[in-house]
PDB file of C-alpha atoms in Angstrom:
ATOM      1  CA  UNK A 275      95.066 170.070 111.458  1.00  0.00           C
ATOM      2  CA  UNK A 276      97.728 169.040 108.786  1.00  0.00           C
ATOM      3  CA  UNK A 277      99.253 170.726 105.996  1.00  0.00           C
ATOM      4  CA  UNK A 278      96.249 169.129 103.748  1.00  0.00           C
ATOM      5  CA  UNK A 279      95.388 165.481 102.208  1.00  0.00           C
ATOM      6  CA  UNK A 280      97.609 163.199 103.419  1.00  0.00           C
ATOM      7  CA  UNK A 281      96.835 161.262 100.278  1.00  0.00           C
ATOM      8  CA  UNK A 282      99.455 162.965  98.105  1.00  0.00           C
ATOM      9  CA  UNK A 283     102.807 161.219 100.524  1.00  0.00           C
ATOM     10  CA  UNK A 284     100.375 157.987 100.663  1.00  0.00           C
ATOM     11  CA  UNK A 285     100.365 157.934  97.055  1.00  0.00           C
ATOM     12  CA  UNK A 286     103.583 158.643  97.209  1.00  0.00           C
ATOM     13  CA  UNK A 287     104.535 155.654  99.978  1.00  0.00           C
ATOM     14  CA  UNK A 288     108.398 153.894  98.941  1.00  0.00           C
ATOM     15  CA  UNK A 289     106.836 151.062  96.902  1.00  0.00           C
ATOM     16  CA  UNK A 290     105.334 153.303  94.808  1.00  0.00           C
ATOM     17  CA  UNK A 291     108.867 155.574  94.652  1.00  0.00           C
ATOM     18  CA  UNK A 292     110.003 152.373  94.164  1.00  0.00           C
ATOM     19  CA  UNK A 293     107.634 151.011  91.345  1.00  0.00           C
ATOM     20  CA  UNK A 294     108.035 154.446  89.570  1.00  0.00           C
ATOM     21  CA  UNK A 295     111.796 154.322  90.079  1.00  0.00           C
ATOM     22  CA  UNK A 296     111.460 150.945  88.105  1.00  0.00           C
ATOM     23  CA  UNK A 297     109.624 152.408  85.176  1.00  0.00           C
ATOM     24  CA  UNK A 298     112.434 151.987  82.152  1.00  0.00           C
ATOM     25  CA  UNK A 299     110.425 155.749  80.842  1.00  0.00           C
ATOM     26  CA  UNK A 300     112.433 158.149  83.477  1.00  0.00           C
ATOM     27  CA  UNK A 301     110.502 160.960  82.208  1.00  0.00           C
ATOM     28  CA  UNK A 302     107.283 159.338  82.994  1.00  0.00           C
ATOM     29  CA  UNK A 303     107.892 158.375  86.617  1.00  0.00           C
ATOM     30  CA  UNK A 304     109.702 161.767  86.593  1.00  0.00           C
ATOM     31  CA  UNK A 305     106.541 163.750  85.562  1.00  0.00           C
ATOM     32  CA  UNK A 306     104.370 161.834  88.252  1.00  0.00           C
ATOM     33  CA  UNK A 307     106.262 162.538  91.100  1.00  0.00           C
ATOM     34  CA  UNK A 308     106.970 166.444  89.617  1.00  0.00           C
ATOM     35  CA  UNK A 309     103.138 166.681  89.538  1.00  0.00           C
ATOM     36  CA  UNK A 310     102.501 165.298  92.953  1.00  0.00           C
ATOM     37  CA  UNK A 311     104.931 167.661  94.457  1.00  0.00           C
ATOM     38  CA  UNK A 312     102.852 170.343  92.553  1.00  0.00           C
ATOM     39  CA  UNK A 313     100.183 169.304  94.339  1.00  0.00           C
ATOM     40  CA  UNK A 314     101.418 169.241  97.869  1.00  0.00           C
ATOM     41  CA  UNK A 315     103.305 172.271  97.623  1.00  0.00           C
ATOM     42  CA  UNK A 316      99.776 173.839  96.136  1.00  0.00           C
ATOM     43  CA  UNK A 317      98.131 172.207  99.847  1.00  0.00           C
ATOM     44  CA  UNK A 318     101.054 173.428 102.008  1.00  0.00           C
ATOM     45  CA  UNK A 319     100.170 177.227 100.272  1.00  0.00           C
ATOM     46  CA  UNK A 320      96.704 176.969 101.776  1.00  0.00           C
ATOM     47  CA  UNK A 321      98.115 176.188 105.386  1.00  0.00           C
ATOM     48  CA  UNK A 322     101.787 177.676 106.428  1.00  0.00           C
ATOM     49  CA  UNK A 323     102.799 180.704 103.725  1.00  0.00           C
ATOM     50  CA  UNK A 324     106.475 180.244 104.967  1.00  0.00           C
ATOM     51  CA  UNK A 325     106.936 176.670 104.384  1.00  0.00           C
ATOM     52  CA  UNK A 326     104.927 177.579 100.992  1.00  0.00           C
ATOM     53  CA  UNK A 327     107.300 180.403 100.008  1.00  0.00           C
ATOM     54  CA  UNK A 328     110.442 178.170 100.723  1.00  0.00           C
ATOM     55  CA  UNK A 329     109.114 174.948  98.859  1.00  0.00           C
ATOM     56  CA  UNK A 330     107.734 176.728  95.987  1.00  0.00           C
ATOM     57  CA  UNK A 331     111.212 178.047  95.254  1.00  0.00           C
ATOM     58  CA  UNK A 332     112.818 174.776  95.778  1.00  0.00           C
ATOM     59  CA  UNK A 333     110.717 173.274  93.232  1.00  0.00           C
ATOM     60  CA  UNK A 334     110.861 175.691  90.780  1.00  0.00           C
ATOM     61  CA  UNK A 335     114.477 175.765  90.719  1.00  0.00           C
ATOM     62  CA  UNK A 336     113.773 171.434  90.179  1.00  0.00           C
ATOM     63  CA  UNK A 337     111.708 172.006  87.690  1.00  0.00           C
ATOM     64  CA  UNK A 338     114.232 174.527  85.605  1.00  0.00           C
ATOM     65  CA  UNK A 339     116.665 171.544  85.949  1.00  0.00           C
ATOM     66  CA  UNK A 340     114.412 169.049  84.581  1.00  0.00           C
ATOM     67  CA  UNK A 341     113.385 171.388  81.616  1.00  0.00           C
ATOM     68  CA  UNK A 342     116.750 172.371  80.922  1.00  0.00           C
ATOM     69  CA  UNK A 343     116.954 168.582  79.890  1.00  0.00           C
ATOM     70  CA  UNK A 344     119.321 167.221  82.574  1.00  0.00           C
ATOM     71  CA  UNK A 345     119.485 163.590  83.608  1.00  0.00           C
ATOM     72  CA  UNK A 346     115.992 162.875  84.515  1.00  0.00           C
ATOM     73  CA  UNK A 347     116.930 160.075  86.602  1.00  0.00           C
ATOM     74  CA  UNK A 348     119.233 162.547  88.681  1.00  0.00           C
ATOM     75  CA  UNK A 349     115.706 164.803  88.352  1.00  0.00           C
ATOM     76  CA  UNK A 350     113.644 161.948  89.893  1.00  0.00           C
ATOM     77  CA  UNK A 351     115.864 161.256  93.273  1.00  0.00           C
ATOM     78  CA  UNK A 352     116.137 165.034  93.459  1.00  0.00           C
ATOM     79  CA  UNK A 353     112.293 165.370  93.808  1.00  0.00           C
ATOM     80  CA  UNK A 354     112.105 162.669  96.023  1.00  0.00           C
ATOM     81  CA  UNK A 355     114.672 164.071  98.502  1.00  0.00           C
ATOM     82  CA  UNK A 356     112.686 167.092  97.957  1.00  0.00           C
ATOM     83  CA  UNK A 357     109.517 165.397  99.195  1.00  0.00           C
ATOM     84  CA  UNK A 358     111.255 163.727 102.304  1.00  0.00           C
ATOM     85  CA  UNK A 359     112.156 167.010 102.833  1.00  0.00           C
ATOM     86  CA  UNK A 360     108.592 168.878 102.651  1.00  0.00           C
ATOM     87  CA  UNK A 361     107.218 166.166 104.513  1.00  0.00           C
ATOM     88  CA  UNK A 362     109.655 166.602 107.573  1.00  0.00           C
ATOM     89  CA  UNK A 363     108.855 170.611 107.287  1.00  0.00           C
ATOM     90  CA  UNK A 364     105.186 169.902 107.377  1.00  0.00           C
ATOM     91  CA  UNK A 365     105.251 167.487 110.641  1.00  0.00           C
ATOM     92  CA  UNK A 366     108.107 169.165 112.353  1.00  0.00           C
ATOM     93  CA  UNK A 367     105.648 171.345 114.397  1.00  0.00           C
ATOM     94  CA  UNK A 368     104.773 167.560 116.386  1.00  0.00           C
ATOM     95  CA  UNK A 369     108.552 168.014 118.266  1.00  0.00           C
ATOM     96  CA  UNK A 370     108.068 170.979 119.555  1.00  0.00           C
ATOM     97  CA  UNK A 371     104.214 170.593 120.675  1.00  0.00           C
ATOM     98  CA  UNK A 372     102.660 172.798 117.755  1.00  0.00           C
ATOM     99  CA  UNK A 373      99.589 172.038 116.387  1.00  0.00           C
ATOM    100  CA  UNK A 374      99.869 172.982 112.262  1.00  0.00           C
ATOM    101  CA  UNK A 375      98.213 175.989 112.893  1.00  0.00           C
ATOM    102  CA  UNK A 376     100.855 177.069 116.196  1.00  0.00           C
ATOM    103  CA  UNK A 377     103.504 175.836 113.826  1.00  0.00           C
ATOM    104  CA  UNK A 378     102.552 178.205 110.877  1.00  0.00           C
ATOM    105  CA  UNK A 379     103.086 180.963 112.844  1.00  0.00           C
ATOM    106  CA  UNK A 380     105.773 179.984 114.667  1.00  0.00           C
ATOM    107  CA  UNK A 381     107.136 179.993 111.166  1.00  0.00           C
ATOM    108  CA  UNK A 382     106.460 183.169 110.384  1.00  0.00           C
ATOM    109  CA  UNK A 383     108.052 184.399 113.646  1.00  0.00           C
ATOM    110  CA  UNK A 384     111.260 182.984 112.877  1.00  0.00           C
ATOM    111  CA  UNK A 385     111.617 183.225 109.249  1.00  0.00           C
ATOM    112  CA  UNK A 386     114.386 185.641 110.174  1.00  0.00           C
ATOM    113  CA  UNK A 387     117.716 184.454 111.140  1.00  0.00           C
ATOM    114  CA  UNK A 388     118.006 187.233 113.307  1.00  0.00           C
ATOM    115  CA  UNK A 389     115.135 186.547 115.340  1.00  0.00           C
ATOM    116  CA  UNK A 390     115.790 182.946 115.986  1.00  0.00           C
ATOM    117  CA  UNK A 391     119.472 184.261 117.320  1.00  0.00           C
ATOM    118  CA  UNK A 392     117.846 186.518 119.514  1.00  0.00           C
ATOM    119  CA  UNK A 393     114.771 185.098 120.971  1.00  0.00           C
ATOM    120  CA  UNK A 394     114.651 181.340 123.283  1.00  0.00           C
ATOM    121  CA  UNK A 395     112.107 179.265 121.345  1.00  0.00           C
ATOM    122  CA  UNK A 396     109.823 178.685 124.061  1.00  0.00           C
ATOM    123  CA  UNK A 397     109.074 182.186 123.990  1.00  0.00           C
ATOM    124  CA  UNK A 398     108.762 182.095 119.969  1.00  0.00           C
ATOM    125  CA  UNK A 399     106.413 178.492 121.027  1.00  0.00           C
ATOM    126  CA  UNK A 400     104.331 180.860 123.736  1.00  0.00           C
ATOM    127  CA  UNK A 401     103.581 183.361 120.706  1.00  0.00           C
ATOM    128  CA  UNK A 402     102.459 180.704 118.148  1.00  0.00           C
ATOM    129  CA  UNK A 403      99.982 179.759 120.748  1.00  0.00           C
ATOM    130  CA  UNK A 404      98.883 183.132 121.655  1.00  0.00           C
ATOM    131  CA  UNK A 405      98.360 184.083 117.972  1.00  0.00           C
ATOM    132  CA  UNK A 406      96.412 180.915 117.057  1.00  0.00           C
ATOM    133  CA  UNK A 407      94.481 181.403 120.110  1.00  0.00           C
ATOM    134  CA  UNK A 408      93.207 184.966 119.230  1.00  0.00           C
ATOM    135  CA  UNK A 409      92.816 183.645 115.507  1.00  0.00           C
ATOM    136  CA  UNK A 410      90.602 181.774 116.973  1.00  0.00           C
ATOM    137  CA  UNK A 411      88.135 183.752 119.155  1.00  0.00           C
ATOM    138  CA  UNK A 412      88.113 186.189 116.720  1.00  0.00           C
ATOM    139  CA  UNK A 413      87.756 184.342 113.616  1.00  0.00           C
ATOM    140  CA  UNK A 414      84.444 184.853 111.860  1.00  0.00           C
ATOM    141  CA  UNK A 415      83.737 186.134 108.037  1.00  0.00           C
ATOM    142  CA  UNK A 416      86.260 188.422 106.670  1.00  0.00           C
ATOM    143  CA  UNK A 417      87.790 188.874 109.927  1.00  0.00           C
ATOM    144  CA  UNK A 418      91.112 189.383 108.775  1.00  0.00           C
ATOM    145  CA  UNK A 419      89.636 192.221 106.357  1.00  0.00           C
ATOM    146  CA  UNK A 420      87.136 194.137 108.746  1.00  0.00           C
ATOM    147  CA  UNK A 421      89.461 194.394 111.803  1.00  0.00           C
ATOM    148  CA  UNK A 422      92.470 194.612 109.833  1.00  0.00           C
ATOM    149  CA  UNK A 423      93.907 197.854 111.949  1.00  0.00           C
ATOM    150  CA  UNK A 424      92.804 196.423 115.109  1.00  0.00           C
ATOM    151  CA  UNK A 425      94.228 193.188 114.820  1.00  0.00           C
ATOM    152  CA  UNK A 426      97.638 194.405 113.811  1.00  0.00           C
ATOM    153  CA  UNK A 427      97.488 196.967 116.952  1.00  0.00           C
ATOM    154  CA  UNK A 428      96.797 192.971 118.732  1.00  0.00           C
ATOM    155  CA  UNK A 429      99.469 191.753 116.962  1.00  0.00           C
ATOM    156  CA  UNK A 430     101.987 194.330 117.853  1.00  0.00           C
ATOM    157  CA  UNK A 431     100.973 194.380 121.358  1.00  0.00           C
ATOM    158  CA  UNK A 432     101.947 190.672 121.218  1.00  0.00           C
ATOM    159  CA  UNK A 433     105.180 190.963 119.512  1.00  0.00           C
ATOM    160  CA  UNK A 434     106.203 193.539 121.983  1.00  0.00           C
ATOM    161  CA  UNK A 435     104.708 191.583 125.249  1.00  0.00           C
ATOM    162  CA  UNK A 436     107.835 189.023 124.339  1.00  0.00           C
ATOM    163  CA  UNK A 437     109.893 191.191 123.547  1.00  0.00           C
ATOM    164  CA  UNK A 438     110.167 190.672 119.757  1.00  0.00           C
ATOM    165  CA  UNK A 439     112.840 192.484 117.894  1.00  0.00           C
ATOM    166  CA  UNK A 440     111.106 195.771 117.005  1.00  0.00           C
ATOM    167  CA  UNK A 441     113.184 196.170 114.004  1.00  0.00           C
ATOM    168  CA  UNK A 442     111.364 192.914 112.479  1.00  0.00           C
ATOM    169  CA  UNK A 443     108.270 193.307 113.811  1.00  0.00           C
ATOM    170  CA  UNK A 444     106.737 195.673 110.687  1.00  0.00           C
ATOM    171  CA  UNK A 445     107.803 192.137 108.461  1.00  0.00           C
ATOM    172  CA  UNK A 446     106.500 189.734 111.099  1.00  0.00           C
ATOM    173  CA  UNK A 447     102.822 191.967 111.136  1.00  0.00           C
ATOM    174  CA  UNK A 448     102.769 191.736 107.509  1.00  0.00           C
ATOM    175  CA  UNK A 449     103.309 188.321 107.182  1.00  0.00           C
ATOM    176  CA  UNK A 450     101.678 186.987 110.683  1.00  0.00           C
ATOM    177  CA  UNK A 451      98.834 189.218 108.377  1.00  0.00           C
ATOM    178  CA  UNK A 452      98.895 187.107 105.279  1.00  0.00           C
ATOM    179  CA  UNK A 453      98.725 183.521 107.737  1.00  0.00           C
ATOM    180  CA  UNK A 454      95.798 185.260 109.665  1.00  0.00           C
ATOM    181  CA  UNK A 455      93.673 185.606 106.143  1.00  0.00           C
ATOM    182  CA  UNK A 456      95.142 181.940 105.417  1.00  0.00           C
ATOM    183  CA  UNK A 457      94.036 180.417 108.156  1.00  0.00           C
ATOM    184  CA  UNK A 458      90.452 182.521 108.129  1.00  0.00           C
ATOM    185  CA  UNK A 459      89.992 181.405 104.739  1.00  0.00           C
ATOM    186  CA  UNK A 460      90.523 178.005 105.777  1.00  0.00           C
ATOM    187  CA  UNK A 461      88.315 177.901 109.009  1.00  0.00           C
ATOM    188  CA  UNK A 462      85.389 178.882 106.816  1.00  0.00           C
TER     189      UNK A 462
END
């Protein structure tokens, strides 16, 4: 499954960077491509909280410069390095054999520098799987909400199967938590 509609990067192809990079109103073409990015970022939420969380602050931080009243030219390549950039976060789960769904939890699992020092991928990879796996057999209504205990005691179990840091596995419950409800809500 991907990170959402497509349709936001095919709007968003390089003729039409380059037809809106042509517009003599830089504020205009600035403002279509801000709110496109918006929008993507907003699909990306729904799907992988990580790649969310990171994005979300990247744009912000865009979106101060731009209403700080700096160059919106410079604005308008920024945001467009900034969606080459989301786009190659979104599809990198393809290199390493994730579906979207592997790849938003293999996400979670190595949001922590520490963790990706300590840990071989392919072990990070094999508990991706296993979590989307027992997302979903298990996934019906409210899943997330009704078995909350006993699918963090699955969770740990997990964790510690591979050996996961125990030190970061409290964070990675909580947040292999919220992609659970994410990815309920979405399977719905």
């Amino acid at each position: 499954t991907n990170a959402g509609s497509q349709e936001t990067f095919d709007l968003l192809n390089e003729d039409n960077i380059n037809k809106l990079r042509a517009l003599p109103q830089k504020n205009i073409a600035t403002n279509i491509l801000m709110r496109a990015m918006k929008d993507k970022v907003e699909q990306v939420k729904q799907k992988n909280i990580i790649v969310s969380r990171a994005f979300s602050e990247k744009l912000q931080k865009i979106i101060e410069k731009y209403n700080n009243r700096n160059d919106e030219k410079d604005v308008f390549e920024v945001l467009v390095e900034f969606k080459h950039e989301l786009l190659k976060a979104i599809e990198s789960g393809d290199e390493i054999d994730l579906t979207y769904e592997e790849k938003a939890f293999f996400d979670v699992l190595t949001a922590d520098p520490e963790v990706i020092a300590s840990m071989e991928d392919d072990i990070l990879i094999k508990i991706a799987k296993d979590l989307t796996k027992t997302v979903k057999e298990n996934m019906c209504p409210a899943w997330h909400e009704r078995k909350q205990a006993q699918a963090k005691m699955h969770i740990k179990k997990l964790l510690k199967k591979y050996d996961y840091p125990p030190n970061k596995s409290e964070k990675a419950i909580e947040d292999v938590m919220e992609q659970v409800k994410l990815q309920c809500v979405e399977g719905m």
